[in-house]
mmCIF file of C-alpha atoms and ligand atoms in Angstrom:
data_model
loop_
_atom_site.group_PDB
_atom_site.id
_atom_site.type_symbol
_atom_site.label_atom_id
_atom_site.label_comp_id
_atom_site.label_asym_id
_atom_site.label_seq_id
_atom_site.Cartn_x
_atom_site.Cartn_y
_atom_site.Cartn_z
ATOM 1 C CA UNK V 99 -15.980 12.954 -10.412
ATOM 2 C CA UNK V 100 -17.314 9.479 -11.274
ATOM 3 C CA UNK V 101 -14.602 7.349 -9.768
ATOM 4 C CA UNK V 102 -13.796 3.652 -9.625
ATOM 5 C CA UNK V 103 -11.578 2.474 -6.772
ATOM 6 C CA UNK V 104 -10.157 -1.014 -7.298
ATOM 7 C CA UNK V 105 -9.196 -2.514 -3.954
ATOM 8 C CA UNK V 106 -11.819 -0.171 -2.481
ATOM 9 C CA UNK V 107 -12.574 -2.521 0.416
ATOM 10 C CA UNK V 108 -8.934 -2.544 1.459
ATOM 11 C CA UNK V 109 -7.124 -0.359 3.938
ATOM 12 C CA UNK V 110 -6.112 2.635 1.782
ATOM 13 C CA UNK V 111 -8.934 2.066 -0.732
ATOM 14 C CA UNK V 112 -11.700 2.300 1.871
ATOM 15 C CA UNK V 113 -10.309 5.577 3.241
ATOM 16 C CA UNK V 114 -10.118 6.876 -0.318
ATOM 17 C CA UNK V 115 -13.798 5.924 -0.860
ATOM 18 C CA UNK V 116 -14.717 7.812 2.356
ATOM 19 C CA UNK V 117 -12.768 10.861 1.201
ATOM 20 C CA UNK V 118 -14.285 10.901 -2.301
ATOM 21 C CA UNK V 119 -17.851 10.498 -1.008
ATOM 22 C CA UNK V 120 -17.272 13.218 1.606
ATOM 23 C CA UNK V 121 -16.222 15.521 -1.255
ATOM 24 C CA UNK V 122 -19.384 14.906 -3.273
ATOM 25 C CA UNK V 123 -18.099 12.400 -5.835
ATOM 26 C CA UNK V 124 -19.730 9.214 -7.156
ATOM 27 C CA UNK V 125 -17.753 6.092 -6.299
ATOM 28 C CA UNK V 126 -17.785 2.440 -7.318
ATOM 29 C CA UNK V 127 -15.453 0.159 -5.345
ATOM 30 C CA UNK V 128 -14.355 -3.118 -6.934
ATOM 31 C CA UNK V 129 -12.832 -5.703 -4.603
ATOM 32 C CA UNK V 130 -12.551 -9.490 -4.304
ATOM 33 C CA UNK V 131 -12.209 -9.303 -0.480
ATOM 34 C CA UNK V 132 -8.997 -11.339 -0.563
ATOM 35 C CA UNK V 133 -7.254 -9.076 1.960
ATOM 36 C CA UNK V 134 -9.909 -6.357 2.200
ATOM 37 C CA UNK V 135 -13.381 -6.631 3.692
ATOM 38 C CA UNK V 136 -16.835 -5.184 3.090
ATOM 39 C CA UNK V 137 -16.773 -4.305 6.825
ATOM 40 C CA UNK V 138 -14.356 -1.472 5.892
ATOM 41 C CA UNK V 139 -17.190 0.124 3.906
ATOM 42 C CA UNK V 140 -20.249 -0.373 6.137
ATOM 43 C CA UNK V 141 -20.232 3.365 6.917
ATOM 44 C CA UNK V 142 -20.980 4.006 3.210
ATOM 45 C CA UNK V 143 -23.732 1.435 2.739
ATOM 46 C CA UNK V 144 -26.972 3.126 1.789
ATOM 47 C CA UNK V 145 -25.111 6.146 0.400
ATOM 48 C CA UNK V 146 -26.773 6.779 -3.003
ATOM 49 C CA UNK V 147 -23.498 7.791 -4.672
ATOM 50 C CA UNK V 148 -21.646 4.691 -3.519
ATOM 51 C CA UNK V 149 -21.629 1.158 -4.928
ATOM 52 C CA UNK V 150 -19.566 -1.842 -3.901
ATOM 53 C CA UNK V 151 -18.970 -4.524 -6.536
ATOM 54 C CA UNK V 152 -17.633 -7.889 -5.398
ATOM 55 C CA UNK V 153 -15.352 -9.277 -8.097
ATOM 56 C CA UNK V 154 -11.816 -9.611 -9.337
ATOM 57 C CA UNK V 155 -9.680 -7.327 -11.458
ATOM 58 C CA UNK V 156 -8.728 -10.537 -13.266
ATOM 59 C CA UNK V 157 -12.267 -10.643 -14.667
ATOM 60 C CA UNK V 158 -11.702 -8.496 -17.742
ATOM 61 C CA UNK V 159 -15.376 -8.267 -18.692
ATOM 62 C CA UNK V 160 -16.396 -7.152 -15.205
ATOM 63 C CA UNK V 161 -13.558 -4.604 -15.011
ATOM 64 C CA UNK V 162 -14.667 -3.139 -18.312
ATOM 65 C CA UNK V 163 -18.299 -2.995 -17.190
ATOM 66 C CA UNK V 164 -17.445 -1.299 -13.873
ATOM 67 C CA UNK V 165 -15.165 1.310 -15.464
ATOM 68 C CA UNK V 166 -17.509 2.164 -18.359
ATOM 69 C CA UNK V 167 -19.051 5.599 -17.704
ATOM 70 C CA UNK V 168 -16.456 6.641 -15.113
ATOM 71 C CA UNK V 169 -13.981 9.495 -15.600
ATOM 72 C CA UNK V 170 -11.390 8.545 -12.960
ATOM 73 C CA UNK V 171 -9.864 5.229 -11.892
ATOM 74 C CA UNK V 172 -7.816 4.706 -8.739
ATOM 75 C CA UNK V 173 -6.132 1.322 -9.096
ATOM 76 C CA UNK V 174 -5.232 -0.010 -5.661
ATOM 77 C CA UNK V 175 -6.195 -3.682 -5.915
ATOM 78 C CA UNK V 176 -3.122 -5.863 -5.586
ATOM 79 C CA UNK V 177 -1.716 -8.884 -3.851
ATOM 80 C CA UNK V 178 -0.010 -7.249 -0.863
ATOM 81 C CA UNK V 179 1.835 -8.266 2.275
ATOM 82 C CA UNK V 180 5.010 -10.297 2.484
ATOM 83 C CA UNK V 181 3.100 -13.421 3.609
ATOM 84 C CA UNK V 182 0.661 -13.255 0.678
ATOM 85 C CA UNK V 183 3.482 -12.845 -1.812
ATOM 86 C CA UNK V 184 5.670 -15.572 -0.338
ATOM 87 C CA UNK V 185 2.818 -18.059 0.161
ATOM 88 C CA UNK V 186 1.023 -17.494 -3.153
ATOM 89 C CA UNK V 187 3.608 -16.239 -5.639
ATOM 90 C CA UNK V 188 1.762 -17.310 -8.788
ATOM 91 C CA UNK V 189 -1.583 -15.840 -7.797
ATOM 92 C CA UNK V 190 0.149 -12.635 -6.686
ATOM 93 C CA UNK V 191 1.959 -12.373 -9.988
ATOM 94 C CA UNK V 192 -1.304 -12.790 -11.916
ATOM 95 C CA UNK V 193 -3.182 -10.211 -9.858
ATOM 96 C CA UNK V 194 -0.457 -7.600 -10.037
ATOM 97 C CA UNK V 195 0.405 -8.105 -13.692
ATOM 98 C CA UNK V 196 -2.738 -9.152 -15.592
ATOM 99 C CA UNK V 197 -5.072 -7.387 -13.178
ATOM 100 C CA UNK V 198 -3.314 -4.066 -13.625
ATOM 101 C CA UNK V 199 -3.293 -4.423 -17.378
ATOM 102 C CA UNK V 200 -7.050 -5.141 -17.359
ATOM 103 C CA UNK V 201 -7.744 -2.054 -15.251
ATOM 104 C CA UNK V 202 -5.494 0.337 -17.153
ATOM 105 C CA UNK V 203 -6.689 -0.955 -20.524
ATOM 106 C CA UNK V 204 -10.320 -0.377 -19.503
ATOM 107 C CA UNK V 205 -9.504 3.097 -18.150
ATOM 108 C CA UNK V 206 -7.927 4.031 -21.477
ATOM 109 C CA UNK V 207 -10.782 2.478 -23.487
ATOM 110 C CA UNK V 208 -13.276 4.633 -21.564
ATOM 111 C CA UNK V 209 -11.046 7.736 -21.548
ATOM 112 C CA UNK V 210 -10.797 7.842 -17.753
ATOM 113 C CA UNK V 211 -7.738 9.360 -16.087
ATOM 114 C CA UNK V 212 -6.025 6.875 -13.794
ATOM 115 C CA UNK V 213 -3.768 6.509 -10.781
ATOM 116 C CA UNK V 214 -1.786 3.321 -10.141
ATOM 117 C CA UNK V 215 -0.598 2.504 -6.613
ATOM 118 C CA UNK V 216 3.023 1.437 -6.509
ATOM 119 C CA UNK V 217 5.491 0.966 -3.687
ATOM 120 C CA UNK V 218 8.795 2.071 -2.203
ATOM 121 C CA UNK V 219 9.886 -1.528 -2.806
ATOM 122 C CA UNK V 220 10.583 -0.687 -6.456
ATOM 123 C CA UNK V 221 13.762 0.951 -5.128
ATOM 124 C CA UNK V 222 14.992 -2.509 -4.067
ATOM 125 C CA UNK V 223 17.299 -2.982 -1.139
ATOM 126 C CA UNK V 224 19.351 0.114 -1.817
ATOM 127 C CA UNK V 225 22.638 -1.499 -0.917
ATOM 128 C CA UNK V 226 25.419 -0.490 -3.209
ATOM 129 C CA UNK V 227 28.193 -2.976 -2.509
ATOM 130 C CA UNK V 228 29.906 -4.548 -5.496
ATOM 131 C CA UNK V 229 27.332 -6.344 -7.628
ATOM 132 C CA UNK V 230 27.500 -10.118 -7.584
ATOM 133 C CA UNK V 231 25.169 -12.659 -9.196
ATOM 134 C CA UNK V 232 23.408 -13.362 -5.872
ATOM 135 C CA UNK V 233 19.827 -14.295 -6.502
ATOM 136 C CA UNK V 234 18.632 -11.906 -3.830
ATOM 137 C CA UNK V 235 19.876 -8.951 -5.827
ATOM 138 C CA UNK V 236 17.599 -9.789 -8.715
ATOM 139 C CA UNK V 237 14.118 -8.356 -8.400
ATOM 140 C CA UNK V 238 11.588 -11.116 -8.831
ATOM 141 C CA UNK V 239 14.052 -13.938 -8.611
ATOM 142 C CA UNK V 240 12.109 -17.176 -8.086
ATOM 143 C CA UNK V 241 14.467 -17.940 -5.219
ATOM 144 C CA UNK V 242 13.488 -14.760 -3.453
ATOM 145 C CA UNK V 243 9.808 -14.504 -4.076
ATOM 146 C CA UNK V 244 9.589 -11.622 -1.586
ATOM 147 C CA UNK V 245 11.001 -9.444 -4.349
ATOM 148 C CA UNK V 246 8.455 -10.599 -6.905
ATOM 149 C CA UNK V 247 6.096 -8.000 -5.393
ATOM 150 C CA UNK V 248 8.587 -5.248 -6.204
ATOM 151 C CA UNK V 249 9.100 -6.643 -9.687
ATOM 152 C CA UNK V 250 5.382 -6.771 -10.482
ATOM 153 C CA UNK V 251 4.860 -3.272 -9.112
ATOM 154 C CA UNK V 252 7.760 -2.055 -11.263
ATOM 155 C CA UNK V 253 6.006 -3.565 -14.277
ATOM 156 C CA UNK V 254 2.712 -1.979 -13.175
ATOM 157 C CA UNK V 255 4.488 1.369 -13.311
ATOM 158 C CA UNK V 256 5.671 0.618 -16.814
ATOM 159 C CA UNK V 257 2.131 -0.341 -17.882
ATOM 160 C CA UNK V 258 0.832 2.936 -16.430
ATOM 161 C CA UNK V 259 3.536 5.036 -18.121
ATOM 162 C CA UNK V 260 3.128 3.418 -21.508
ATOM 163 C CA UNK V 261 -0.678 3.507 -21.565
ATOM 164 C CA UNK V 262 -0.618 7.034 -20.141
ATOM 165 C CA UNK V 263 1.858 8.294 -22.716
ATOM 166 C CA UNK V 264 0.211 6.577 -25.705
ATOM 167 C CA UNK V 265 -3.340 7.569 -24.774
ATOM 168 C CA UNK V 266 -2.454 11.095 -23.676
ATOM 169 C CA UNK V 267 -4.714 10.583 -20.645
ATOM 170 C CA UNK V 268 -3.663 11.977 -17.264
ATOM 171 C CA UNK V 269 -1.991 9.218 -15.261
ATOM 172 C CA UNK V 270 -0.185 9.241 -11.910
ATOM 173 C CA UNK V 271 1.867 6.612 -10.116
ATOM 174 C CA UNK V 272 2.088 6.861 -6.335
ATOM 175 C CA UNK V 273 4.905 5.064 -4.519
ATOM 176 C CA UNK V 274 3.670 4.463 -0.987
ATOM 177 C CA UNK V 275 6.144 4.137 1.878
ATOM 178 C CA UNK V 276 4.753 2.157 4.853
ATOM 179 C CA UNK V 277 1.336 3.767 5.070
ATOM 180 C CA UNK V 278 -0.527 3.075 8.315
ATOM 181 C CA UNK V 279 -3.824 3.873 9.997
ATOM 182 C CA UNK V 280 -7.105 2.350 11.160
ATOM 183 C CA UNK V 281 -8.446 -0.661 9.166
ATOM 184 C CA UNK V 282 -5.005 -1.910 8.189
ATOM 185 C CA UNK V 283 -4.865 -5.572 9.039
ATOM 186 C CA UNK V 284 -1.848 -7.154 10.720
ATOM 187 C CA UNK V 285 -2.716 -10.563 9.278
ATOM 188 C CA UNK V 286 -0.342 -10.271 6.343
ATOM 189 C CA UNK V 287 2.734 -9.111 8.217
ATOM 190 C CA UNK V 288 2.014 -5.347 8.545
ATOM 191 C CA UNK V 289 4.017 -4.322 11.554
ATOM 192 C CA UNK V 290 2.062 -1.503 13.237
ATOM 193 C CA UNK V 291 -1.367 -3.218 13.469
ATOM 194 C CA UNK V 292 0.365 -6.449 14.512
ATOM 195 C CA UNK V 293 2.256 -4.765 17.363
ATOM 196 C CA UNK V 294 -0.937 -2.984 18.510
ATOM 197 C CA UNK V 295 -2.941 -6.226 18.475
ATOM 198 C CA UNK V 296 -0.218 -8.104 20.372
ATOM 199 C CA UNK V 297 0.158 -5.304 22.929
ATOM 200 C CA UNK V 298 -3.592 -5.048 23.569
ATOM 201 C CA UNK V 299 -3.798 -8.835 24.035
ATOM 202 C CA UNK V 300 -0.739 -8.748 26.353
ATOM 203 C CA UNK V 301 0.947 -11.238 24.005
ATOM 204 C CA UNK V 302 4.669 -10.936 23.217
ATOM 205 C CA UNK V 303 5.446 -8.277 20.610
ATOM 206 C CA UNK V 304 7.303 -10.113 17.877
ATOM 207 C CA UNK V 305 10.136 -8.261 16.183
ATOM 208 C CA UNK V 306 11.532 -9.927 13.061
ATOM 209 C CA UNK V 307 15.297 -9.469 12.918
ATOM 210 C CA UNK V 308 17.084 -7.325 15.468
ATOM 211 C CA UNK V 309 14.732 -4.358 15.507
ATOM 212 C CA UNK V 310 17.463 -1.975 14.355
ATOM 213 C CA UNK V 311 15.898 -1.635 10.892
ATOM 214 C CA UNK V 312 14.449 1.866 10.487
ATOM 215 C CA UNK V 313 11.192 2.885 8.854
ATOM 216 C CA UNK V 314 9.167 6.013 8.352
ATOM 217 C CA UNK V 315 5.415 5.457 8.719
ATOM 218 C CA UNK V 316 3.005 7.686 6.799
ATOM 219 C CA UNK V 317 -0.596 8.337 7.780
ATOM 220 C CA UNK V 318 -3.370 7.209 5.446
ATOM 221 C CA UNK V 319 -5.114 10.511 6.252
ATOM 222 C CA UNK V 320 -2.183 12.457 4.747
ATOM 223 C CA UNK V 321 -1.840 10.234 1.721
ATOM 224 C CA UNK V 322 -5.464 9.921 0.542
ATOM 225 C CA UNK V 323 -6.088 13.630 -0.219
ATOM 226 C CA UNK V 324 -2.664 13.763 -1.878
ATOM 227 C CA UNK V 325 -3.694 11.023 -4.335
ATOM 228 C CA UNK V 326 -6.672 13.080 -5.487
ATOM 229 C CA UNK V 327 -4.667 16.302 -5.703
ATOM 230 C CA UNK V 328 -1.960 14.620 -7.784
ATOM 231 C CA UNK V 329 -4.490 13.417 -10.345
ATOM 232 C CA UNK V 330 -5.896 16.939 -10.540
ATOM 233 C CA UNK V 331 -2.451 18.513 -11.056
ATOM 234 C CA UNK V 332 -1.257 18.478 -14.686
ATOM 235 C CA UNK V 333 2.410 18.833 -13.645
ATOM 236 C CA UNK V 334 2.101 15.472 -11.832
ATOM 237 C CA UNK V 335 0.816 13.586 -14.847
ATOM 238 C CA UNK V 336 2.907 10.684 -16.088
ATOM 239 C CA UNK V 337 5.104 10.934 -13.013
ATOM 240 C CA UNK V 338 5.893 8.535 -10.181
ATOM 241 C CA UNK V 339 5.602 10.345 -6.867
ATOM 242 C CA UNK V 340 6.736 9.204 -3.411
ATOM 243 C CA UNK V 341 4.140 9.489 -0.644
ATOM 244 C CA UNK V 342 4.903 8.762 2.988
ATOM 245 C CA UNK V 343 5.634 10.244 6.387
ATOM 246 C CA UNK V 344 8.557 12.137 7.863
ATOM 247 C CA UNK V 345 9.248 10.607 11.321
ATOM 248 C CA UNK V 346 11.869 7.883 11.144
ATOM 249 C CA UNK V 347 11.912 5.224 13.873
ATOM 250 C CA UNK V 348 13.559 1.836 14.467
ATOM 251 C CA UNK V 349 11.285 -1.190 14.748
ATOM 252 C CA UNK V 350 12.400 -1.621 18.374
ATOM 253 C CA UNK V 351 11.556 2.067 18.913
ATOM 254 C CA UNK V 352 8.127 1.440 17.386
ATOM 255 C CA UNK V 353 7.530 -1.513 19.736
ATOM 256 C CA UNK V 354 8.425 0.741 22.690
ATOM 257 C CA UNK V 355 6.008 3.467 21.478
ATOM 258 C CA UNK V 356 3.202 0.908 21.112
ATOM 259 C CA UNK V 357 3.891 -0.494 24.600
ATOM 260 C CA UNK V 358 3.887 3.000 26.040
ATOM 261 C CA UNK V 359 0.690 4.143 24.302
ATOM 262 C CA UNK V 360 -1.256 0.952 25.073
ATOM 263 C CA UNK V 361 0.082 0.665 28.636
ATOM 264 C CA UNK V 362 0.698 -3.015 27.845
ATOM 265 C CA UNK V 363 2.889 -5.367 29.877
ATOM 266 C CA UNK V 364 3.832 -7.414 26.768
ATOM 267 C CA UNK V 365 7.400 -8.640 26.466
ATOM 268 C CA UNK V 366 9.363 -8.104 23.264
ATOM 269 C CA UNK V 367 10.477 -11.288 21.535
ATOM 270 C CA UNK V 368 12.945 -11.358 18.642
ATOM 271 C CA UNK V 369 12.395 -13.811 15.773
ATOM 272 C CA UNK V 370 15.101 -14.400 13.152
ATOM 273 C CA UNK V 371 13.966 -13.453 9.642
ATOM 274 C CA UNK V 372 14.518 -17.037 8.414
ATOM 275 C CA UNK V 373 12.050 -18.364 11.012
ATOM 276 C CA UNK V 374 9.418 -15.849 9.995
ATOM 277 C CA UNK V 375 9.837 -15.828 6.224
ATOM 278 C CA UNK V 376 12.075 -18.750 5.273
ATOM 279 C CA UNK V 377 15.745 -19.134 4.532
ATOM 280 C CA UNK V 378 17.582 -16.326 2.800
ATOM 281 C CA UNK V 379 15.025 -13.631 3.592
ATOM 282 C CA UNK V 380 16.499 -10.201 4.118
ATOM 283 C CA UNK V 381 14.979 -6.840 4.736
ATOM 284 C CA UNK V 382 16.086 -3.283 4.105
ATOM 285 C CA UNK V 383 17.866 -1.690 7.053
ATOM 286 C CA UNK V 384 16.426 1.722 6.269
ATOM 287 C CA UNK V 385 13.469 2.932 4.224
ATOM 288 C CA UNK V 386 12.777 6.627 4.231
ATOM 289 C CA UNK V 387 10.910 8.607 1.559
ATOM 290 C CA UNK V 388 12.085 11.844 0.038
ATOM 291 C CA UNK V 389 8.773 13.622 -0.582
ATOM 292 C CA UNK V 390 10.255 16.778 -2.124
ATOM 293 C CA UNK V 391 8.576 16.090 -5.467
ATOM 294 C CA UNK V 392 5.110 15.734 -3.884
ATOM 295 C CA UNK V 393 5.765 18.904 -1.885
ATOM 296 C CA UNK V 394 6.685 20.772 -5.058
ATOM 297 C CA UNK V 395 3.760 19.461 -7.081
ATOM 298 C CA UNK V 396 0.915 19.732 -4.566
ATOM 299 C CA UNK V 397 2.405 21.236 -1.397
ATOM 300 C CA UNK V 398 2.377 17.782 0.253
ATOM 301 C CA UNK V 399 3.281 18.056 3.916
ATOM 302 C CA UNK V 400 2.651 14.994 6.093
ATOM 303 C CA UNK V 401 0.927 16.451 9.161
ATOM 304 C CA UNK V 402 -0.031 13.493 11.348
ATOM 305 C CA UNK V 403 2.445 12.504 14.076
ATOM 306 C CA UNK V 404 3.293 8.823 14.528
ATOM 307 C CA UNK V 405 1.963 8.760 18.121
ATOM 308 C CA UNK V 406 -1.403 10.088 16.910
ATOM 309 C CA UNK V 407 -1.529 7.488 14.165
ATOM 310 C CA UNK V 408 -0.751 4.713 16.682
ATOM 311 C CA UNK V 409 -3.485 6.075 19.003
ATOM 312 C CA UNK V 410 -6.030 6.016 16.151
ATOM 313 C CA UNK V 411 -5.111 2.389 15.418
ATOM 314 C CA UNK V 412 -5.485 1.487 19.115
ATOM 315 C CA UNK V 413 -8.942 3.138 19.188
ATOM 316 C CA UNK V 414 -10.121 1.280 16.092
ATOM 317 C CA UNK V 415 -8.611 -2.087 16.960
ATOM 318 C CA UNK V 416 -11.403 -4.639 16.354
HETATM 319 P P1 NAD R 235 -5.030 -3.918 1.207
HETATM 320 O O1 NAD R 235 -4.662 -5.376 1.170
HETATM 321 O O2 NAD R 235 -5.851 -3.479 2.341
HETATM 322 O O3 NAD R 235 -5.716 -3.481 -0.157
HETATM 323 C C1 NAD R 235 -5.643 -4.214 -1.351
HETATM 324 C C2 NAD R 235 -7.080 -4.515 -1.767
HETATM 325 O O4 NAD R 235 -7.073 -5.141 -3.038
HETATM 326 C C3 NAD R 235 -7.795 -5.469 -0.810
HETATM 327 O O5 NAD R 235 -9.041 -4.938 -0.437
HETATM 328 C C4 NAD R 235 -7.949 -6.746 -1.611
HETATM 329 O O6 NAD R 235 -9.071 -7.509 -1.208
HETATM 330 C C5 NAD R 235 -8.034 -6.197 -3.007
HETATM 331 N N1 NAD R 235 -7.677 -7.168 -4.051
HETATM 332 C C6 NAD R 235 -6.606 -8.000 -4.078
HETATM 333 N N2 NAD R 235 -6.640 -8.750 -5.196
HETATM 334 C C7 NAD R 235 -7.748 -8.368 -5.895
HETATM 335 C C8 NAD R 235 -8.324 -8.776 -7.119
HETATM 336 N N3 NAD R 235 -7.777 -9.742 -7.870
HETATM 337 N N4 NAD R 235 -9.458 -8.169 -7.528
HETATM 338 C C9 NAD R 235 -10.059 -7.192 -6.771
HETATM 339 N N5 NAD R 235 -9.548 -6.778 -5.598
HETATM 340 C C10 NAD R 235 -8.411 -7.365 -5.175
HETATM 341 O O7 NAD R 235 -3.649 -3.119 1.169
HETATM 342 P P2 NAD R 235 -3.371 -1.551 1.118
HETATM 343 O O8 NAD R 235 -2.275 -1.324 2.067
HETATM 344 O O9 NAD R 235 -4.609 -0.767 1.230
HETATM 345 O O10 NAD R 235 -2.767 -1.407 -0.356
HETATM 346 C C11 NAD R 235 -3.415 -0.677 -1.396
HETATM 347 C C12 NAD R 235 -2.427 -0.481 -2.536
HETATM 348 O O11 NAD R 235 -1.323 0.293 -2.086
HETATM 349 C C13 NAD R 235 -1.848 -1.775 -3.098
HETATM 350 O O12 NAD R 235 -1.721 -1.640 -4.493
HETATM 351 C C14 NAD R 235 -0.477 -1.854 -2.470
HETATM 352 O O13 NAD R 235 0.438 -2.567 -3.268
HETATM 353 C C15 NAD R 235 -0.113 -0.384 -2.371
HETATM 354 N N6 NAD R 235 0.867 -0.123 -1.310
HETATM 355 C C16 NAD R 235 0.483 -0.029 -0.006
HETATM 356 C C17 NAD R 235 1.459 0.255 0.957
HETATM 357 C C18 NAD R 235 1.118 0.426 2.404
HETATM 358 O O14 NAD R 235 1.994 0.830 3.154
HETATM 359 N N7 NAD R 235 -0.104 0.169 2.860
HETATM 360 C C19 NAD R 235 2.792 0.404 0.595
HETATM 361 C C20 NAD R 235 3.128 0.261 -0.738
HETATM 362 C C21 NAD R 235 2.156 0.036 -1.694
#
């Protein structure tokens, strides 16, 4: 495989580069280092089959140049993290909309199969009370820029479907549900690395909201091989597939696990959502993937236990 990984210096992207190189493929990573870092790829420097290109997916000419001659494109570059999206809505919109179109267009032009990373957030808040005109129910409402991420990712899916269907090239959309592991940064609001960093520094562990919200964290080491297998499985082509873990836990429960596994004396402090993200911010109470489709298509079975994932993050904490 001659693969391009956009966002290759990011958390999931760098693990994907490791996996592809370990399996004998040629890899070019394209990244602007906005949330990722070349430090995530130092282990691959000097590897003849690996190249890291510093640049943006918004640079159409560069994207085209990098993808030319490849047969597979994994598109992971995106503006991610609630803070990034809320603080820089316009830039995030551009990256996720125009950037994706540049990448998918180039993949199609060069007849490369492609995978586009999407998110569980496309499912919205999942509450099914009577529908009112509240701005927070509208994906991408300017008043609720948090949801603009979901809206752009929904459009990314549409771009992938349409280009995939019209070109006849294999294309896969993966909807990630709270993927965690070493190299994920807590700087942009990601909860597990943030809790680990706070616990190791004996600083208060900050829970946004009441901590009753429930999540299911998936290991990057389960998800990365699944991405490759999905692209290689014709029955998965032109499908959106959930990928995530299977152990559900409350955010307070997660804080307790992190305290236990780090042996930290940190206190837990609760911060109202409005103080963390601004007025009107809300979060889903529960987010849990159904991975039946991935299991049926590629035998996907998340194997890593949450405690082991937390331990690996503790070990790799910079
Ligand atoms: P990440 O921030 O570590 O990775 C994103 C990478 O894209 C970074 O390296 C960043 O520098 C790069 N990037 C951003 N804008 C760019 C641009 N204009 N040009 C080139 N590179 C650019 O985050 P991640 O968690 O590894 O996310 C990877 C993908 O998975 C993203 O598309 C994200 O939306 C999706 N995703 C991740 C999760 C998760 O739980 N980690 C959940 C849902 C979706």
